[in-house]
Amino acid sequence: MYRRLLVALLVLVSLPAGTAMAAPTADGAVAAGQVFDRDTLADGASQNRTTTDIQRTVRLHLTPTEKGSIQTDVVYDIPSDVTSLTVTLQQNADVVETERFRQTGPREYEWTGSGDTATITFDVDANETEDAGRRDVQFAGGEPTADAATGPNTATDRPDASLPMKTADATPAAKTDEETYAFIDIGPWAIVRVPQMATSWKWVGDDQVGLTKRTVVAGEGATGGQLAYLGPMTEYDTTVREQHIRLIVPRAAEMREKPTAVLDSMAEASGQLRVGARDPSVMVVAAPTSVRWSVAGLQLGADDAWVTADSRLDSADNVWLHEYVHTRQAFRPTDDGQWLIEGSADYYAALLAFDQGHISFSQFQSKLERGENDPYADSVLSEPSTWTRGAVYLKGSLVTGAIDRELRDVSDQTSSFQSVFRELNRQDGKVSNADILAAIEAESTTETSELAGRYTTTSATPDMWTRQVHEILFGVIPALMRTTVPADGVTVTGPYRNETVSSEPTLAVGEQLQVNVTVENVGGRAGEFETTFRVDGEVTQSKTGSLVPEETETVTFTREATEPGTARILVGDRVLNVTVREPATPTVASIDVPTSVAPGEQFTVRATIKNGEDWPGSATVPFVLDGEMQFDRAVKLPARSELTYTATASFDDPGEHTIRVGDQQVTVLVEREQSAGGTGTGDPDSLAIPGFGPTAALLALAGLVGLGAVNRRRRT
């Protein structure tokens, strides 16, 4: 079941002292805008919390007028048994004010001992650029003083020395002068890391005093405790296998996929991955693509992540699933075991995308085969110094898959790499490559472990398996329909043109958009398909059919441009950003005639008509001699084009005469002493104006391409 929450107001819930998790609503959801950390006990504290626990609330404020920084209030509710409390802030904290705290050292503050609440307000730099997205970021604060952290009835809560930050970035981005970001505050919204701090305290009495922590957003936004989004948003969520999955869609984000489809995929993955470490809550933010991000997705801490909003489900590089898999990795690796973090996430993202029907086996196969290629193949996974950027993803996913295949083979499909994954999640301490190999051997044979050792401790590279092997070891490949729009599949037809257009066309009212979609069954069984035409998220048309394996069919969708506006159309594998305008109004740019003629002499009038807009247009162009209308013709011009029309005219009477075409007018001088020249009679009704005839106009339009000009002349 999904709930779509339009977050317009922060609702703060007052909870009893000692509560470690947010009180659920009737349907099990946590109130938007707040979260309670799971790891709430100080080192050595009792699991049985009492009402004497210290309550710490971190409240995050968006500061729209100060881009690049956010403000944080840290409020401590201090029970009477506590005799001292010290807070050490992270290095880039700029303290604005304190209440009942005094400074005792660099970024260190001590409670004055008066009152039962104390507050520190500080600003932090929110922007973190490319390097932060590719490494663990150390807590930058100083350590608490020694006497505050030791002795009877003392406790210290320290932030993680290194919060696990996991990314989805299999291939290097093109280098530019533009900075790329892992976290950013742009003013109206922000995706930021929750500030870290260490807390030490002492108390009297026999009861244990612990620390209960929560993080909230002041205003619109959401947080999972380690990562926060601040700003206008819509929240989508579901609960599956006792796991609450939240998808946060900022108002500034334009998602490539339907939010409910992304939520469906992560919920299905929750059940498909039987590896333990299923956190009670997972939060994923769809990051607006107006920012140049350093990676396609980033997961921080245990269960918080962001993914760029334009990420696709029908991709073997499925970032939504990649970051979800990261939330199921509870183990911390040593340097030589680090490869498994990204390698297993990339492998399972592709495998789950295939199992869920988002991609074909050939896409899955091609994804893993990339790890066989240079320069990735030469990397030694257990030696990070040998990695070519991207190797840990590409070769790592291939090796994880090869071990999975071998485990299934030797166990007669009763075991898989998920068993190894589950065992690693159970282990205390850091996991080394030797631990990975030991877990593999425990699930299979020494030979399998030795094979895995060769692939992880040398540059040896496994080969990707075939479709037939996959059916035997992983199960029957189902029907899978792939829908694509070919390069020339989007056209515009109508009174102005009939041509192929780009993914961001501008149409004039009266034109028709036509999209051809190729549907191919790339799976292993016959099946039915349904492909849709969505306008601004709503399905307006659908086509259905059935296909046997490797069969294709082309279906066509059409949409009439009836009124001005914009629309985001999702059809097949294409996103079309369509703009509809009223037809442009072409204008007469110039009229070319002789400066003087003789009485009765026929001469040529050339009128250039131009459409300078990016969409087609039409106009009625009059031809007027000495104030009398001669002809009134309709002209149609494609975008950024012009036409030159010709006509003949003559005047019998000496003197100045006017010729007007459209809104442009010129003067011709008839001089008596010049030769009569042509055969014109001077009678306007006898003037031949062939350039404005309907046949000539149509021929001229048919010959126009792009910005080219076409001349159509006919003399009588």
XYZ file of C-alpha atoms in Angstrom:
716
model
C 0.000 0.000 0.000
C 1.286 3.459 -0.865
C 0.593 6.759 0.801
C 1.322 9.971 -1.040
C 2.055 12.717 1.490
C 2.109 16.326 0.270
C 4.364 17.769 2.929
C 3.358 21.342 3.660
C 3.995 21.532 7.391
C 6.402 19.991 9.879
C 4.550 18.027 12.540
C 6.538 17.498 15.700
C 5.452 14.662 17.954
C 6.138 14.916 21.659
C 7.333 11.512 22.884
C 7.917 10.116 26.346
C 11.451 10.253 27.647
C 13.457 7.164 26.738
C 11.663 6.497 23.448
C 14.204 5.277 20.930
C 12.041 5.198 17.795
C 9.332 7.512 16.472
C 5.827 6.581 17.461
C 4.169 5.058 14.392
C 0.947 6.316 12.943
C -2.028 4.021 12.524
C -0.624 2.604 9.287
C 2.927 2.276 10.595
C 4.502 5.383 9.082
C 6.835 7.747 10.889
C 5.736 11.378 10.915
C 7.305 13.256 8.005
C 10.226 15.472 8.856
C 11.633 13.557 11.834
C 13.540 10.391 12.584
C 14.980 8.690 15.628
C 18.404 7.076 15.454
C 18.507 3.368 16.117
C 21.973 3.515 17.697
C 20.915 5.535 20.723
C 22.918 4.014 23.591
C 26.294 5.259 24.713
C 29.104 2.698 24.736
C 28.431 0.188 27.503
C 24.973 1.536 28.336
C 22.197 -0.842 29.336
C 19.718 -2.001 26.738
C 16.931 -1.235 29.226
C 16.378 2.498 28.870
C 15.004 4.477 31.779
C 13.259 7.812 32.058
C 16.590 9.321 33.187
C 18.049 9.214 29.665
C 19.336 12.433 28.145
C 17.226 13.471 25.163
C 19.178 15.068 22.282
C 17.325 16.712 19.366
C 19.184 17.930 16.281
C 16.986 20.342 14.318
C 18.051 21.334 10.775
C 17.070 24.693 9.262
C 17.117 25.680 5.611
C 18.594 29.183 5.155
C 17.443 30.296 1.676
C 19.251 33.640 1.838
C 22.570 31.988 2.733
C 23.284 29.428 0.021
C 25.848 26.793 0.861
C 25.178 26.547 4.585
C 22.487 25.268 6.919
C 21.763 26.126 10.548
C 21.536 23.483 13.243
C 20.037 23.644 16.735
C 21.143 20.951 19.176
C 18.867 20.776 22.211
C 19.660 18.593 25.225
C 16.948 17.695 27.746
C 19.016 16.807 30.802
C 17.644 14.733 33.712
C 18.419 15.694 37.305
C 20.859 12.799 37.830
C 23.315 14.253 35.296
C 26.123 16.299 36.870
C 28.100 17.296 33.774
C 27.728 17.182 29.997
C 30.249 18.109 27.299
C 29.654 18.454 23.534
C 32.344 18.467 20.847
C 31.208 19.750 17.442
C 32.569 18.854 14.037
C 35.386 20.950 12.657
C 33.429 23.208 10.281
C 30.774 24.164 12.854
C 30.482 27.943 13.309
C 28.666 28.536 16.601
C 26.054 31.309 16.442
C 24.788 31.239 20.029
C 24.509 29.003 23.076
C 22.126 28.710 25.984
C 23.441 27.203 29.237
C 26.676 26.112 27.541
C 30.123 27.675 27.927
C 33.079 27.129 25.604
C 35.932 25.120 27.126
C 38.067 24.363 24.062
C 38.142 24.376 20.260
C 34.589 23.378 19.283
C 34.093 21.995 22.833
C 31.216 23.221 25.006
C 30.281 22.349 28.585
C 26.839 22.529 30.173
C 26.742 25.191 32.913
C 24.774 22.886 35.224
C 21.737 25.135 35.500
C 18.341 24.327 34.046
C 17.133 21.076 32.535
C 17.663 22.081 28.875
C 20.701 23.466 27.047
C 21.074 24.531 23.410
C 23.846 25.141 20.885
C 23.053 26.817 17.536
C 25.655 26.676 14.785
C 26.061 26.996 11.010
C 27.835 24.377 8.901
C 29.045 24.421 5.313
C 26.649 22.158 3.432
C 28.385 21.920 0.058
C 30.720 18.955 -0.451
C 32.309 18.519 -3.848
C 33.448 15.573 -5.945
C 36.067 14.046 -3.644
C 33.557 13.679 -0.814
C 31.419 11.469 -2.994
C 34.241 8.985 -3.610
C 35.647 8.365 -0.147
C 34.680 7.955 3.473
C 34.526 11.337 5.160
C 36.112 11.427 8.603
C 34.400 13.106 11.530
C 36.305 16.375 11.759
C 35.663 17.227 15.405
C 38.092 16.926 18.292
C 37.794 14.109 20.791
C 36.113 14.694 24.182
C 38.441 15.371 27.075
C 39.790 12.298 28.826
C 38.306 12.987 32.252
C 34.859 13.426 30.741
C 35.030 10.034 29.065
C 36.332 7.772 31.829
C 35.523 6.792 35.394
C 32.406 5.491 37.196
C 29.020 6.758 36.048
C 30.498 8.267 32.882
C 29.669 7.667 29.242
C 30.596 9.002 25.821
C 28.648 8.890 22.584
C 30.991 9.383 19.641
C 29.973 9.660 15.992
C 31.352 7.052 13.649
C 35.014 7.722 12.924
C 34.151 7.090 9.291
C 30.572 6.962 8.081
C 30.277 4.444 5.228
C 29.572 6.350 2.044
C 28.781 4.151 -0.943
C 28.220 5.362 -4.473
C 27.018 4.293 -7.905
C 29.534 5.502 -10.465
C 30.850 2.709 -12.670
C 32.444 4.916 -15.297
C 34.405 8.143 -14.990
C 32.618 11.387 -15.808
C 33.980 13.742 -18.428
C 36.255 16.329 -16.877
C 34.967 19.893 -16.976
C 35.717 23.131 -15.165
C 32.327 22.877 -13.449
C 32.359 21.602 -9.864
C 30.437 18.449 -9.037
C 28.738 17.803 -5.722
C 27.993 15.009 -3.275
C 25.939 17.326 -1.022
C 24.698 20.842 -1.697
C 22.509 23.682 -0.449
C 21.303 25.883 -3.314
C 18.946 28.063 -1.254
C 15.357 26.880 -1.944
C 16.364 23.280 -1.184
C 19.305 21.257 0.085
C 20.551 17.667 0.255
C 23.024 17.581 3.131
C 24.876 15.411 5.569
C 23.474 15.625 9.124
C 26.090 17.359 11.314
C 28.031 15.096 13.693
C 28.964 15.677 17.324
C 30.338 13.797 20.326
C 28.646 13.900 23.734
C 30.163 12.955 27.126
C 28.328 13.030 30.452
C 28.506 12.053 34.111
C 25.734 11.240 36.552
C 25.029 10.151 40.111
C 22.897 7.311 41.357
C 22.543 3.652 40.523
C 20.442 3.994 37.372
C 22.173 3.982 34.014
C 21.824 7.273 32.109
C 21.838 6.837 28.357
C 21.432 9.148 25.379
C 18.350 9.075 23.170
C 18.868 10.904 19.856
C 16.589 12.191 17.194
C 17.009 14.370 14.112
C 14.232 16.575 12.746
C 13.792 19.061 9.915
C 12.438 22.489 10.846
C 9.899 23.020 8.069
C 9.401 20.953 4.947
C 11.836 18.122 4.422
C 12.826 14.659 5.590
C 15.772 12.879 7.162
C 16.814 9.358 7.988
C 19.326 10.447 10.609
C 22.504 10.694 8.509
C 21.302 12.420 5.333
C 18.612 15.087 5.070
C 16.584 16.812 2.380
C 15.380 20.314 3.240
C 12.686 21.970 1.132
C 9.287 21.374 -0.539
C 8.663 17.715 -1.347
C 6.274 14.836 -1.801
C 6.820 11.617 0.135
C 5.882 8.156 -1.182
C 6.229 5.165 1.092
C 5.375 1.529 1.608
C 6.031 -1.144 4.213
C 7.189 -4.613 3.168
C 8.588 -7.394 5.371
C 8.470 -4.979 8.308
C 10.698 -2.534 6.431
C 9.424 1.010 5.918
C 10.722 2.347 2.565
C 10.408 6.093 1.935
C 10.945 7.839 -1.407
C 11.350 11.612 -1.087
C 10.658 13.549 -4.293
C 11.619 17.236 -4.066
C 9.361 19.700 -5.832
C 12.398 20.688 -7.914
C 12.975 17.077 -9.077
C 11.602 15.751 -12.344
C 11.622 11.959 -12.134
C 12.249 9.789 -15.177
C 10.222 6.954 -13.640
C 6.907 6.981 -11.799
C 7.653 7.246 -8.064
C 5.382 4.294 -7.298
C 7.292 2.160 -9.840
C 10.592 2.965 -8.112
C 9.035 2.196 -4.740
C 7.672 -1.097 -6.136
C 11.127 -2.085 -7.340
C 12.837 -1.397 -4.016
C 10.036 -3.161 -2.134
C 10.397 -6.223 -4.369
C 14.167 -6.164 -3.826
C 13.556 -6.125 -0.064
C 11.989 -9.564 -0.391
C 14.378 -10.879 -3.049
C 17.468 -10.181 -0.949
C 17.508 -12.741 1.891
C 20.797 -11.488 3.320
C 19.712 -10.105 6.689
C 20.460 -6.512 7.735
C 16.963 -5.390 6.721
C 16.797 -2.043 8.497
C 13.438 -0.936 9.933
C 13.425 2.151 7.711
C 15.123 3.207 4.469
C 14.973 6.716 3.013
C 15.915 7.541 -0.602
C 15.819 11.079 -2.029
C 15.323 11.735 -5.752
C 18.017 14.360 -6.327
C 17.077 17.198 -8.727
C 19.186 17.139 -11.878
C 19.669 20.903 -11.986
C 22.840 20.204 -9.970
C 25.921 18.567 -11.476
C 26.331 15.616 -9.110
C 29.646 13.813 -8.683
C 27.978 10.402 -8.823
C 24.646 8.954 -9.953
C 23.755 7.911 -6.424
C 25.153 7.971 -2.902
C 24.293 5.994 0.223
C 25.338 7.282 3.645
C 25.307 5.528 6.982
C 23.045 2.514 7.351
C 19.930 3.406 5.391
C 19.941 6.904 3.848
C 20.599 7.554 0.152
C 20.007 9.898 -2.750
C 19.675 8.949 -6.426
C 19.493 11.371 -9.353
C 15.852 11.824 -10.327
C 16.452 10.943 -13.992
C 17.781 7.452 -13.153
C 16.122 4.613 -15.036
C 14.686 1.312 -13.900
C 15.179 -0.328 -17.312
C 18.964 -0.186 -17.105
C 21.574 -2.758 -16.106
C 23.218 0.134 -14.229
C 20.121 0.473 -12.036
C 21.068 3.105 -9.468
C 17.829 2.802 -7.462
C 18.553 -0.876 -6.786
C 22.304 -0.303 -6.419
C 21.767 2.109 -3.529
C 19.083 -0.121 -1.994
C 21.545 -3.055 -1.977
C 24.015 -0.812 -0.134
C 21.461 -0.397 2.672
C 21.565 -4.192 3.157
C 25.365 -4.271 3.594
C 25.956 -4.272 7.349
C 29.583 -5.442 7.144
C 32.552 -3.067 7.249
C 35.428 -4.137 4.990
C 39.168 -3.846 5.385
C 41.083 -2.396 2.432
C 41.477 -5.773 0.726
C 37.768 -6.573 1.212
C 36.565 -3.161 0.021
C 35.894 -4.420 -3.514
C 32.811 -6.341 -2.389
C 30.915 -3.201 -1.338
C 30.524 -1.800 -4.848
C 31.027 -5.111 -6.684
C 28.102 -6.855 -4.966
C 25.868 -3.756 -5.164
C 26.485 -3.446 -8.905
C 25.953 -7.171 -9.495
C 22.722 -7.435 -7.531
C 21.383 -4.197 -9.034
C 21.706 -5.771 -12.497
C 20.464 -9.213 -11.419
C 17.443 -7.819 -9.571
C 16.633 -5.518 -12.497
C 16.644 -8.596 -14.741
C 14.641 -10.724 -12.306
C 12.064 -7.921 -11.962
C 11.662 -7.700 -15.740
C 13.220 -4.265 -16.221
C 16.046 -5.444 -18.497
C 16.742 -8.327 -20.866
C 19.277 -11.090 -20.341
C 21.428 -9.606 -23.092
C 21.535 -6.299 -21.173
C 22.446 -8.169 -17.983
C 25.065 -10.169 -19.865
C 26.579 -7.093 -21.536
C 26.781 -5.330 -18.187
C 28.878 -8.076 -16.581
C 30.981 -8.622 -19.719
C 32.313 -5.078 -19.394
C 34.418 -6.349 -16.492
C 36.329 -8.586 -18.921
C 37.612 -5.587 -20.872
C 40.632 -3.358 -20.522
C 41.490 -1.465 -18.434
C 39.296 -3.056 -15.751
C 40.430 -6.667 -16.241
C 44.004 -5.957 -15.146
C 42.924 -4.688 -11.723
C 43.453 -6.910 -8.675
C 40.327 -6.561 -6.569
C 42.002 -7.151 -3.207
C 44.606 -4.454 -3.993
C 42.855 -1.051 -4.289
C 46.093 0.573 -5.488
C 45.738 -1.380 -8.767
C 42.170 -0.291 -9.506
C 41.379 1.628 -12.628
C 38.466 3.890 -11.836
C 35.350 1.839 -12.454
C 37.102 -1.525 -11.967
C 35.627 -2.100 -8.517
C 32.155 -1.783 -10.074
C 32.675 -3.584 -13.374
C 35.203 -6.298 -12.599
C 33.809 -6.462 -9.064
C 30.290 -7.222 -10.330
C 31.589 -9.825 -12.810
C 33.582 -11.622 -10.096
C 30.656 -11.516 -7.649
C 28.445 -12.991 -10.374
C 30.990 -15.692 -11.259
C 31.198 -16.752 -7.591
C 27.385 -16.760 -7.389
C 27.209 -18.949 -10.499
C 29.826 -21.377 -9.110
C 28.059 -21.620 -5.732
C 24.782 -22.454 -7.453
C 26.500 -25.038 -9.638
C 28.365 -26.977 -6.927
C 25.369 -26.911 -4.559
C 22.881 -28.039 -7.192
C 21.067 -24.677 -6.847
C 20.582 -24.982 -3.080
C 23.033 -22.196 -2.258
C 24.065 -18.864 -3.761
C 26.167 -15.816 -2.994
C 23.300 -14.525 -0.846
C 24.364 -17.099 1.773
C 27.869 -15.602 1.796
C 26.398 -12.083 1.933
C 24.260 -13.077 4.936
C 27.221 -14.607 6.771
C 29.352 -11.494 6.241
C 26.525 -9.343 7.622
C 26.598 -11.420 10.817
C 30.309 -10.947 11.438
C 31.672 -8.614 14.100
C 34.622 -6.457 13.210
C 35.881 -5.640 9.759
C 35.601 -8.134 6.894
C 38.764 -8.915 4.934
C 39.116 -10.704 1.616
C 40.229 -13.771 3.606
C 36.913 -13.602 5.507
C 35.048 -13.464 2.208
C 36.908 -16.535 0.928
C 36.285 -18.391 4.213
C 32.549 -17.673 3.971
C 32.558 -18.948 0.383
C 34.309 -22.164 1.418
C 31.832 -22.672 4.275
C 28.993 -22.520 1.749
C 30.579 -24.753 -0.903
C 34.003 -26.360 -1.341
C 37.676 -25.547 -1.046
C 37.889 -25.563 -4.839
C 35.240 -22.831 -5.084
C 37.061 -20.739 -2.481
C 40.341 -21.190 -4.360
C 38.669 -20.105 -7.587
C 37.295 -17.016 -5.835
C 40.775 -16.377 -4.422
C 42.297 -16.447 -7.894
C 39.730 -13.919 -9.160
C 40.202 -11.581 -6.188
C 43.951 -11.781 -5.444
C 45.268 -11.883 -9.026
C 44.343 -10.188 -12.284
C 42.632 -13.395 -13.487
C 39.202 -12.568 -14.910
C 36.213 -14.921 -15.259
C 34.090 -15.170 -18.390
C 30.424 -14.227 -18.430
C 28.038 -17.179 -18.728
C 25.461 -17.857 -21.418
C 21.691 -17.603 -21.466
C 21.430 -21.418 -21.381
C 23.639 -21.655 -18.273
C 21.613 -18.925 -16.611
C 18.360 -20.807 -17.200
C 19.854 -23.937 -15.634
C 21.437 -22.313 -12.586
C 19.270 -19.232 -11.965
C 15.897 -20.341 -13.308
C 13.802 -20.001 -16.457
C 14.115 -16.690 -18.247
C 10.586 -15.243 -18.502
C 9.059 -13.206 -21.302
C 10.516 -9.707 -21.298
C 9.272 -6.898 -23.492
C 11.700 -4.150 -24.438
C 10.174 -0.956 -25.817
C 12.305 1.502 -27.746
C 11.704 4.554 -29.894
C 14.071 4.556 -32.886
C 16.118 7.626 -33.740
C 13.633 8.636 -36.442
C 10.604 7.518 -34.439
C 9.309 10.965 -33.432
C 7.711 13.026 -36.204
C 5.497 16.080 -36.539
C 2.888 16.270 -39.281
C 0.278 18.830 -40.224
C -0.284 21.909 -42.348
C 3.303 23.152 -42.058
C 5.604 20.123 -42.229
C 6.084 16.391 -42.088
C 9.485 15.761 -40.506
C 11.454 13.976 -37.790
C 12.010 16.051 -34.660
C 14.212 15.937 -31.553
C 13.217 15.024 -28.001
C 12.357 18.673 -27.242
C 10.178 19.766 -30.162
C 8.122 22.938 -30.410
C 4.825 22.463 -32.237
C 2.313 24.941 -33.540
C -1.354 24.534 -32.676
C -2.893 22.328 -35.348
C 0.137 20.047 -35.751
C 0.243 16.406 -34.703
C 2.966 14.554 -32.787
C 3.485 10.946 -33.881
C 5.685 8.425 -32.045
C 6.543 4.954 -33.333
C 7.478 2.465 -30.604
C 9.209 -0.837 -31.300
C 8.254 -3.624 -28.888
C 10.538 -6.669 -28.813
C 10.270 -9.835 -26.719
C 13.881 -10.334 -25.620
C 12.952 -12.945 -23.010
C 12.791 -16.713 -23.177
C 9.022 -17.297 -23.268
C 6.010 -15.968 -25.180
C 4.098 -13.242 -23.404
C 1.838 -10.228 -23.594
C 2.874 -6.593 -23.627
C 1.350 -3.258 -22.807
C 3.118 -0.048 -23.755
C 1.818 3.333 -22.681
C 1.878 6.993 -23.666
C 2.112 9.150 -20.526
C 1.565 12.899 -20.465
C 2.719 14.662 -17.307
C 2.654 11.366 -15.455
C -0.830 10.290 -16.566
C -1.467 7.440 -19.014
C -3.489 8.853 -21.914
C -3.079 5.977 -24.403
C -1.966 2.348 -24.276
C -1.326 -0.435 -26.777
C -1.345 -4.162 -26.041
C -0.377 -7.331 -27.858
C 1.471 -10.626 -27.546
C 4.867 -11.697 -28.867
C 6.863 -14.909 -29.041
C 10.586 -14.766 -28.178
C 12.602 -12.506 -30.526
C 9.429 -11.218 -32.233
C 8.963 -7.470 -32.697
C 6.007 -5.203 -33.361
C 5.726 -1.475 -33.997
C 2.898 0.501 -32.402
C 2.109 4.157 -33.094
C 0.855 6.873 -30.782
C -0.442 10.246 -31.993
C -1.340 13.400 -30.118
C -2.900 16.549 -31.564
C -1.537 19.955 -30.512
C -4.814 21.692 -29.691
C -3.720 24.527 -27.403
C -0.548 26.275 -26.231
C 1.338 24.816 -23.282
C 4.056 22.357 -22.294
C 3.961 18.629 -21.654
C 6.416 15.966 -20.510
C 5.690 12.828 -22.493
C 7.097 9.427 -21.536
C 6.768 6.796 -24.240
C 8.887 3.694 -24.795
C 12.402 4.564 -23.687
C 12.121 8.255 -24.563
C 11.215 11.376 -22.621
C 9.811 14.152 -24.831
C 9.592 17.693 -23.511
C 7.014 19.192 -25.858
C 6.111 22.863 -26.195
C 3.009 23.971 -28.125
C 2.706 27.555 -29.358
C 0.226 29.488 -31.405
C 1.501 29.538 -35.011
C 4.226 32.105 -35.542
C 3.434 35.161 -37.677
C 5.834 35.447 -40.625
C 6.660 38.997 -41.678
C 7.770 40.671 -44.883
C 11.465 41.356 -44.434
C 12.070 43.288 -47.657
C 10.621 44.335 -51.035
C 12.921 44.632 -54.025
C 11.813 46.796 -56.995
C 13.528 49.163 -59.478
C 13.893 52.753 -58.290
C 12.405 54.066 -61.543
C 10.579 52.742 -64.611
C 8.998 54.108 -67.764
C 5.227 54.449 -68.164
C 3.700 51.068 -69.012
C 6.982 49.231 -68.398
C 6.551 45.868 -66.688
C 8.893 45.256 -63.758
C 9.426 42.520 -61.165
C 8.457 42.845 -57.516
C 10.363 40.526 -55.158
C 9.057 40.176 -51.594
C 11.037 38.175 -49.003
C 8.852 36.738 -46.235
C 10.601 35.410 -43.124
C 9.689 33.268 -40.087
C 12.315 33.935 -37.424
C 10.748 31.746 -34.729
C 11.618 28.182 -33.691
C 8.196 26.878 -34.672
C 6.158 27.096 -37.900
C 3.705 29.837 -38.684
C 1.241 31.290 -41.128
C 0.142 34.740 -42.245
C -2.109 36.416 -44.777
C -0.013 38.652 -47.025
C -1.804 41.374 -49.058
C -0.395 42.819 -52.326
C -1.466 46.456 -52.710
C -0.775 48.935 -55.576
C -1.391 52.617 -54.894
C -3.642 51.716 -51.971
C -5.808 49.212 -53.868
C -5.778 45.537 -52.809
C -4.799 43.244 -55.644
C -4.378 39.872 -53.966
C -4.635 38.473 -50.439
C -2.841 35.136 -50.027
C -2.098 32.774 -47.096
C 1.553 31.918 -46.490
C 2.843 29.001 -44.369
C 6.468 28.793 -43.333
C 8.451 26.227 -41.300
C 10.599 27.371 -38.370
C 13.573 29.608 -39.138
C 12.903 29.853 -42.870
C 12.084 32.393 -45.545
C 10.513 32.555 -49.013
C 10.946 35.046 -51.839
C 7.862 35.565 -54.010
C 7.801 37.438 -57.317
C 5.117 39.325 -59.225
C 5.050 41.726 -62.216
C 3.543 45.173 -62.245
C 3.471 48.367 -64.382
C 2.115 51.911 -64.052
C 0.982 54.184 -66.921
C 0.916 57.524 -65.169
C 4.160 59.389 -64.486
C 5.036 60.180 -60.878
C 5.518 58.225 -57.619
C 3.532 55.040 -57.050
C 3.418 52.800 -53.958
C 3.667 49.051 -53.692
C 2.824 47.404 -50.365
C 3.344 43.732 -49.533
C 2.263 42.822 -46.024
C 3.335 45.644 -43.705
C 6.234 46.781 -45.902
C 5.880 49.511 -48.536
C 8.175 50.903 -51.267
C 7.891 53.715 -53.828
C 8.511 53.460 -57.585
C 9.093 56.564 -59.748
C 7.530 56.472 -63.234
C 9.487 58.820 -65.504
C 7.830 59.992 -68.781
C 11.044 60.158 -70.821
C 11.813 56.430 -70.383
C 10.865 53.815 -72.939
C 7.583 52.029 -72.445
C 9.402 48.729 -72.171
C 7.027 45.894 -71.483
C 3.456 45.219 -72.483
C 1.745 46.023 -69.229
C -1.521 47.939 -69.539
C -1.476 49.549 -66.121
C -4.790 47.853 -65.307
C -4.309 46.221 -61.869
C -6.747 43.441 -62.738
C -4.454 42.398 -65.583
C -1.340 42.140 -63.362
C 0.131 38.653 -63.105
C 1.196 37.869 -59.533
C 2.194 34.218 -59.886
C 4.401 34.073 -56.762
C 1.309 34.430 -54.597
C -0.706 31.754 -56.308
C -1.667 28.772 -54.183
C 0.228 26.263 -56.305
C 3.460 28.227 -56.095
C 3.104 28.626 -52.338
C 2.625 24.930 -51.811
C 5.570 24.054 -53.998
C 7.767 26.512 -52.172
C 6.803 25.058 -48.808
C 7.477 21.538 -49.981
C 10.991 22.545 -50.998
C 11.948 24.175 -47.696
C 14.422 22.470 -45.348
C 15.748 24.022 -42.137
C 16.805 27.616 -42.617
C 17.110 27.505 -46.421
C 15.304 30.003 -48.651
C 13.458 28.988 -51.805
C 12.644 31.274 -54.771
C 9.659 30.462 -56.967
C 9.352 32.666 -60.068
C 7.032 32.616 -63.016
C 6.921 35.299 -65.697
C 3.983 36.083 -68.007
